[in-house]
XYZ file of N, CA and C in Angstrom:
465
model
N 35.810 -5.073 -7.986
C 35.928 -5.706 -6.675
C 34.877 -5.115 -5.741
N 34.095 -5.989 -5.113
C 33.109 -5.547 -4.129
C 33.790 -5.421 -2.763
N 33.559 -4.295 -2.108
C 34.092 -4.071 -0.762
C 33.076 -4.490 0.294
N 31.803 -4.420 -0.061
C 30.699 -4.894 0.771
C 29.529 -5.131 -0.175
N 28.388 -5.495 0.341
C 27.240 -5.814 -0.502
C 26.921 -4.698 -1.497
N 26.916 -3.440 -1.041
C 26.490 -2.330 -1.886
C 27.587 -1.351 -2.286
N 28.842 -1.646 -1.979
C 29.918 -0.704 -2.295
C 31.058 -1.412 -3.022
N 31.552 -0.763 -4.074
C 32.632 -1.335 -4.879
C 33.905 -0.510 -4.746
N 35.017 -1.138 -5.071
C 36.299 -0.442 -5.074
C 36.267 0.709 -6.069
N 35.654 0.491 -7.228
C 35.562 1.559 -8.239
C 34.855 2.786 -7.667
N 33.757 2.564 -6.967
C 32.985 3.662 -6.381
C 33.790 4.445 -5.342
N 34.589 3.732 -4.553
C 35.347 4.371 -3.469
C 36.665 4.970 -3.940
N 37.055 4.739 -5.188
C 38.323 5.308 -5.680
C 38.127 6.186 -6.916
N 36.884 6.348 -7.337
C 36.592 7.171 -8.512
C 36.828 8.643 -8.197
N 37.461 9.339 -9.150
C 37.710 10.768 -8.976
C 37.704 11.466 -10.325
N 36.830 12.436 -10.475
C 36.796 13.217 -11.714
C 38.092 13.991 -11.892
N 38.638 14.505 -10.803
C 39.896 15.257 -10.886
C 41.026 14.343 -11.343
N 41.103 13.152 -10.794
C 42.151 12.206 -11.197
C 42.013 11.865 -12.676
N 40.803 11.635 -13.131
C 40.581 11.329 -14.547
C 40.997 12.502 -15.421
N 40.553 13.687 -15.049
C 40.849 14.893 -15.836
C 42.342 15.180 -15.899
N 43.058 14.944 -14.796
C 44.486 15.261 -14.731
C 45.393 14.073 -15.027
N 44.803 12.929 -15.324
C 45.598 11.747 -15.635
C 46.353 11.191 -14.440
N 45.765 11.305 -13.252
C 46.392 10.826 -12.016
C 45.940 9.399 -11.728
N 46.886 8.532 -11.433
C 46.566 7.158 -11.042
C 46.046 7.182 -9.603
N 44.803 6.800 -9.437
C 44.193 6.802 -8.099
C 43.858 5.375 -7.665
N 44.752 4.453 -7.993
C 44.549 3.047 -7.641
C 45.076 2.781 -6.237
N 44.210 2.334 -5.327
C 44.667 2.043 -3.969
C 45.538 0.781 -3.910
N 46.511 0.810 -3.000
C 47.360 -0.366 -2.765
C 46.527 -1.454 -2.091
N 47.100 -2.625 -1.942
C 46.413 -3.724 -1.260
C 46.062 -3.321 0.177
N 46.977 -2.662 0.872
C 46.699 -2.205 2.241
C 45.557 -1.187 2.262
N 45.579 -0.264 1.311
C 44.515 0.744 1.238
C 43.178 0.087 0.905
N 43.200 -0.937 0.057
C 41.971 -1.662 -0.268
C 41.403 -2.345 0.977
N 42.270 -2.891 1.805
C 41.821 -3.526 3.056
C 41.170 -2.487 3.971
N 41.753 -1.287 4.038
C 41.166 -0.213 4.844
C 39.804 0.199 4.285
N 39.707 0.299 2.959
C 38.433 0.652 2.331
C 37.374 -0.411 2.615
N 37.782 -1.668 2.612
C 36.839 -2.743 2.914
C 36.325 -2.623 4.354
N 37.216 -2.308 5.292
C 36.787 -2.096 6.688
C 35.846 -0.910 6.789
N 36.164 0.182 6.085
C 35.306 1.368 6.082
C 33.911 1.024 5.568
N 33.852 0.264 4.493
C 32.555 -0.120 3.927
C 31.802 -1.074 4.848
N 32.496 -2.069 5.384
C 31.867 -3.077 6.231
C 31.368 -2.488 7.549
N 32.140 -1.575 8.135
C 31.830 -1.070 9.482
C 31.074 0.258 9.500
N 31.119 1.017 8.409
C 30.466 2.330 8.383
C 29.424 2.418 7.262
N 29.859 2.345 6.020
C 28.959 2.631 4.898
C 27.843 1.596 4.728
N 28.173 0.319 4.807
C 27.135 -0.704 4.637
C 26.088 -0.662 5.763
N 26.496 -0.533 7.029
C 25.470 -0.409 8.076
C 24.560 0.816 7.888
N 25.101 1.909 7.355
C 24.275 3.088 7.068
C 23.266 2.751 5.976
N 23.758 2.137 4.907
C 22.883 1.737 3.791
C 21.785 0.806 4.301
N 22.148 -0.156 5.124
C 21.176 -1.111 5.649
C 20.135 -0.427 6.531
N 20.573 0.498 7.390
C 19.652 1.174 8.298
C 18.659 2.067 7.559
N 19.159 2.916 6.664
C 18.294 3.882 5.984
C 17.596 3.290 4.752
N 18.057 2.132 4.277
C 17.495 1.487 3.076
C 17.451 2.447 1.893
N 18.489 3.263 1.780
C 18.596 4.220 0.683
C 20.039 4.242 0.194
N 20.211 4.719 -1.033
C 21.542 4.822 -1.618
C 22.379 5.820 -0.833
N 23.592 5.421 -0.499
C 24.571 6.306 0.132
C 25.479 6.786 -1.002
N 25.454 8.091 -1.265
C 26.234 8.652 -2.362
C 27.589 9.115 -1.839
N 28.641 8.464 -2.312
C 30.005 8.796 -1.899
C 30.564 9.837 -2.864
N 30.925 10.999 -2.336
C 31.504 12.048 -3.184
C 33.024 11.995 -3.185
N 33.613 11.412 -2.146
C 35.062 11.270 -2.091
C 35.420 10.117 -1.165
N 36.232 9.201 -1.684
C 36.717 8.085 -0.884
C 38.226 8.108 -0.885
N 38.836 7.076 -1.463
C 40.299 6.998 -1.525
C 40.873 8.116 -2.394
N 41.986 8.693 -1.915
C 42.735 9.698 -2.681
C 44.218 9.340 -2.613
N 44.832 9.132 -3.760
C 46.281 8.909 -3.785
C 46.975 10.186 -3.316
N 48.243 10.064 -2.947
C 48.984 11.256 -2.511
C 49.013 12.310 -3.613
N 49.194 11.873 -4.857
C 49.216 12.819 -5.973
C 47.876 13.528 -6.118
N 46.781 12.795 -5.940
C 45.453 13.409 -6.007
C 45.252 14.384 -4.849
N 45.703 14.010 -3.650
C 45.604 14.920 -2.498
C 46.266 16.260 -2.822
N 47.473 16.195 -3.366
C 48.192 17.419 -3.716
C 47.452 18.212 -4.789
N 46.864 17.530 -5.753
C 46.155 18.196 -6.849
C 44.923 18.946 -6.373
N 44.284 18.472 -5.307
C 43.060 19.132 -4.818
C 43.297 19.999 -3.583
N 44.561 20.093 -3.157
C 44.875 20.931 -1.996
C 44.599 20.261 -0.663
N 44.571 18.949 -0.657
C 44.367 18.193 0.573
C 45.730 17.753 1.114
N 45.750 17.356 2.364
C 47.003 16.888 2.967
C 47.250 15.428 2.600
N 48.512 15.081 2.361
C 48.842 13.689 2.029
C 48.720 12.784 3.253
N 48.569 13.383 4.430
C 48.365 12.617 5.661
C 46.866 12.378 5.945
N 46.011 12.876 5.062
C 44.567 12.708 5.213
C 44.212 11.229 5.324
N 43.182 10.926 6.086
C 42.723 9.542 6.173
C 42.164 9.050 4.839
N 41.781 9.972 3.970
C 41.375 9.583 2.616
C 42.551 8.906 1.904
N 43.774 9.387 2.131
C 44.975 8.854 1.472
C 45.367 7.478 2.021
N 44.765 7.090 3.132
C 45.018 5.768 3.717
C 43.888 4.794 3.418
N 42.855 5.291 2.737
C 41.689 4.452 2.475
C 40.804 4.288 3.693
N 40.922 5.204 4.649
C 40.172 5.084 5.902
C 38.986 6.035 6.006
N 38.752 6.888 4.984
C 37.708 7.905 5.104
C 36.913 8.058 3.818
N 35.680 8.519 3.991
C 34.821 8.848 2.851
C 33.964 10.054 3.210
N 33.622 10.814 2.181
C 32.647 11.899 2.283
C 31.403 11.406 1.561
N 30.224 11.613 2.155
C 29.014 11.033 1.578
C 27.776 11.730 2.116
N 26.650 11.399 1.508
C 25.348 11.829 1.988
C 24.286 10.899 1.440
N 23.095 11.024 1.987
C 21.922 10.308 1.489
C 20.924 11.387 1.100
N 20.637 11.488 -0.180
C 19.722 12.531 -0.634
C 18.349 12.334 -0.011
N 17.810 13.413 0.567
C 16.515 13.362 1.243
C 16.615 13.107 2.738
N 17.824 12.817 3.239
C 18.042 12.639 4.677
C 18.951 13.779 5.146
N 18.548 14.465 6.182
C 19.362 15.537 6.738
C 20.752 15.009 7.092
N 21.777 15.745 6.699
C 23.135 15.327 7.036
C 23.364 15.310 8.543
N 22.669 16.138 9.288
C 22.760 16.121 10.748
C 22.148 14.829 11.287
N 21.010 14.436 10.748
C 20.388 13.175 11.163
C 21.317 11.998 10.853
N 21.928 12.024 9.688
C 22.853 10.970 9.285
C 24.057 10.912 10.226
N 24.658 12.062 10.497
C 25.822 12.110 11.386
C 25.455 11.670 12.807
N 24.304 12.110 13.292
C 23.883 11.703 14.639
C 23.654 10.194 14.712
N 23.106 9.606 13.642
C 22.923 8.158 13.621
C 24.274 7.451 13.745
N 25.246 7.902 12.960
C 26.580 7.301 13.014
C 27.155 7.423 14.420
N 27.052 8.610 14.998
C 27.598 8.853 16.330
C 26.978 7.932 17.381
N 25.672 7.719 17.276
C 24.962 6.940 18.287
C 25.061 5.424 18.098
N 25.308 4.968 16.847
C 25.178 3.538 16.584
C 26.411 2.839 16.013
N 27.405 3.580 15.545
C 28.545 2.941 14.893
C 29.853 3.297 15.587
N 30.826 2.420 15.441
C 32.171 2.672 15.956
C 32.961 3.337 14.832
N 33.445 4.544 15.054
C 34.145 5.300 14.015
C 35.347 5.999 14.632
N 36.227 6.493 13.772
C 37.370 7.255 14.253
C 37.021 8.734 14.331
N 36.741 9.322 13.172
C 36.406 10.746 13.136
C 35.156 10.937 12.285
N 34.251 11.736 12.802
C 32.988 12.041 12.139
C 32.888 13.556 12.071
N 32.764 14.086 10.851
C 32.675 15.541 10.691
C 31.422 15.887 9.909
N 30.580 16.707 10.499
C 29.427 17.279 9.819
C 29.953 18.518 9.100
N 30.187 18.396 7.800
C 30.877 19.431 7.024
C 29.908 20.488 6.497
N 30.074 21.719 6.949
C 29.381 22.905 6.423
C 27.865 22.782 6.418
N 27.324 22.093 7.405
C 25.883 21.932 7.545
C 25.290 23.184 8.185
N 24.122 23.598 7.679
C 23.415 24.756 8.238
C 22.022 24.314 8.655
N 21.625 24.686 9.847
C 20.316 24.289 10.365
C 19.186 24.748 9.453
N 19.363 25.888 8.789
C 18.327 26.413 7.898
C 18.192 25.599 6.608
N 19.183 24.754 6.318
C 19.149 23.910 5.121
C 19.637 22.515 5.488
N 18.714 21.622 5.906
C 19.090 20.293 6.405
C 19.928 19.465 5.427
N 19.804 19.736 4.127
C 20.559 18.974 3.138
C 21.890 19.623 2.784
N 22.243 20.696 3.461
C 23.507 21.375 3.166
C 24.688 20.541 3.649
N 25.833 20.792 3.030
C 27.061 20.130 3.439
C 27.072 18.654 3.102
N 27.858 17.912 3.875
C 28.003 16.473 3.699
C 28.584 15.897 4.980
N 28.707 14.593 5.029
C 29.270 13.896 6.187
C 30.617 13.292 5.788
N 31.623 13.505 6.624
C 32.929 12.854 6.492
C 33.014 11.866 7.650
N 33.385 10.629 7.338
C 33.558 9.648 8.411
C 34.751 8.769 8.102
N 35.537 8.485 9.139
C 36.685 7.596 8.976
C 36.578 6.429 9.949
N 37.278 5.366 9.577
C 37.326 4.164 10.401
C 38.771 3.690 10.425
N 39.308 3.494 11.625
C 40.689 3.057 11.793
C 40.692 1.844 12.718
N 40.783 0.673 12.119
C 40.707 -0.596 12.849
C 41.551 -0.571 14.123
N 40.883 -0.703 15.279
C 41.580 -0.762 16.560
C 42.032 0.576 17.114
N 41.796 1.676 16.383
C 42.265 3.001 16.827
C 41.183 4.071 16.769
N 39.922 3.686 16.829
C 38.844 4.654 16.693
C 38.720 5.561 17.913
N 38.690 6.870 17.648
C 38.630 7.887 18.714
C 37.214 8.351 19.038
N 36.246 8.055 18.148
C 34.866 8.567 18.304
C 34.886 10.093 18.461
N 35.583 10.763 17.573
C 35.665 12.230 17.587
C 34.605 12.785 16.632
N 33.633 13.524 17.179
C 32.510 14.063 16.407
C 32.669 15.582 16.354
N 32.820 16.126 15.139
C 33.087 17.544 14.930
C 32.130 18.151 13.910
N 32.037 19.463 13.943
C 31.315 20.225 12.922
C 32.320 21.165 12.264
N 32.366 21.163 10.926
C 33.233 22.083 10.185
C 32.383 23.260 9.727
N 32.943 24.453 9.852
C 32.235 25.668 9.427
C 33.264 26.717 9.017
N 32.803 27.750 8.322
C 33.665 28.866 7.936
C 33.486 29.998 8.943
N 34.612 30.548 9.432
C 34.535 31.683 10.351
C 34.379 32.978 9.561
N 34.416 34.105 10.262
C 34.207 35.411 9.626
C 35.289 35.751 8.592
N 36.432 35.075 8.658
C 37.511 35.289 7.682
C 37.537 34.206 6.605
N 36.454 33.431 6.530
C 36.307 32.354 5.545
C 37.328 31.227 5.728
N 37.800 31.072 6.972
C 38.720 29.982 7.299
C 37.921 28.836 7.919
N 38.240 27.621 7.518
C 37.531 26.464 8.075
C 37.942 26.247 9.527
N 36.944 26.096 10.359
C 37.133 25.814 11.791
C 36.361 24.553 12.141
N 36.745 23.948 13.256
C 36.088 22.734 13.728
C 35.672 22.919 15.174
N 34.478 22.463 15.493
C 34.034 22.491 16.882
C 33.461 21.132 17.255
N 33.673 20.710 18.502
C 33.118 19.423 18.942
C 31.602 19.432 18.873
N 31.034 18.301 18.538
C 29.584 18.142 18.449
C 29.139 17.131 19.488
N 27.892 17.232 19.843
C 27.262 16.226 20.686
C 26.049 15.718 19.941
N 25.881 14.418 19.877
C 24.721 13.839 19.201
C 23.448 14.081 19.998
N 22.328 13.992 19.338
C 21.039 14.198 20.005
C 20.380 12.868 20.287
């Protein structure tokens, strides 16, 4: 099933962990609709703008998969509303700033990006039809190796 011109349901629900552990990671009809909105409103416009492959490392996660990887079952990934991705050769900060400046999104997180390594980390972005907060954050590890979040401002 195609969710948009360049994104498929298989791509947005594929999980090596689910395959390895025998977890069913099939999204419901409602979750598929959310994934289609995510692709139509976030991922496809990114692909169109940069004219490069957008590599999705994590999309839909069933509740069982969330538990298996230590994620929360309330995650937007579990609703089909979020994806983690990057474009190889494009700074993740540049990618996140583009999203912030040009797209309507719910939550945008620049995950573990370091200025000294523009390709470090990845981008997390969610889309919630009619409920987008435009919350732009940076995730980082503090001195105790705990993940923290700080508000970001686009350039």
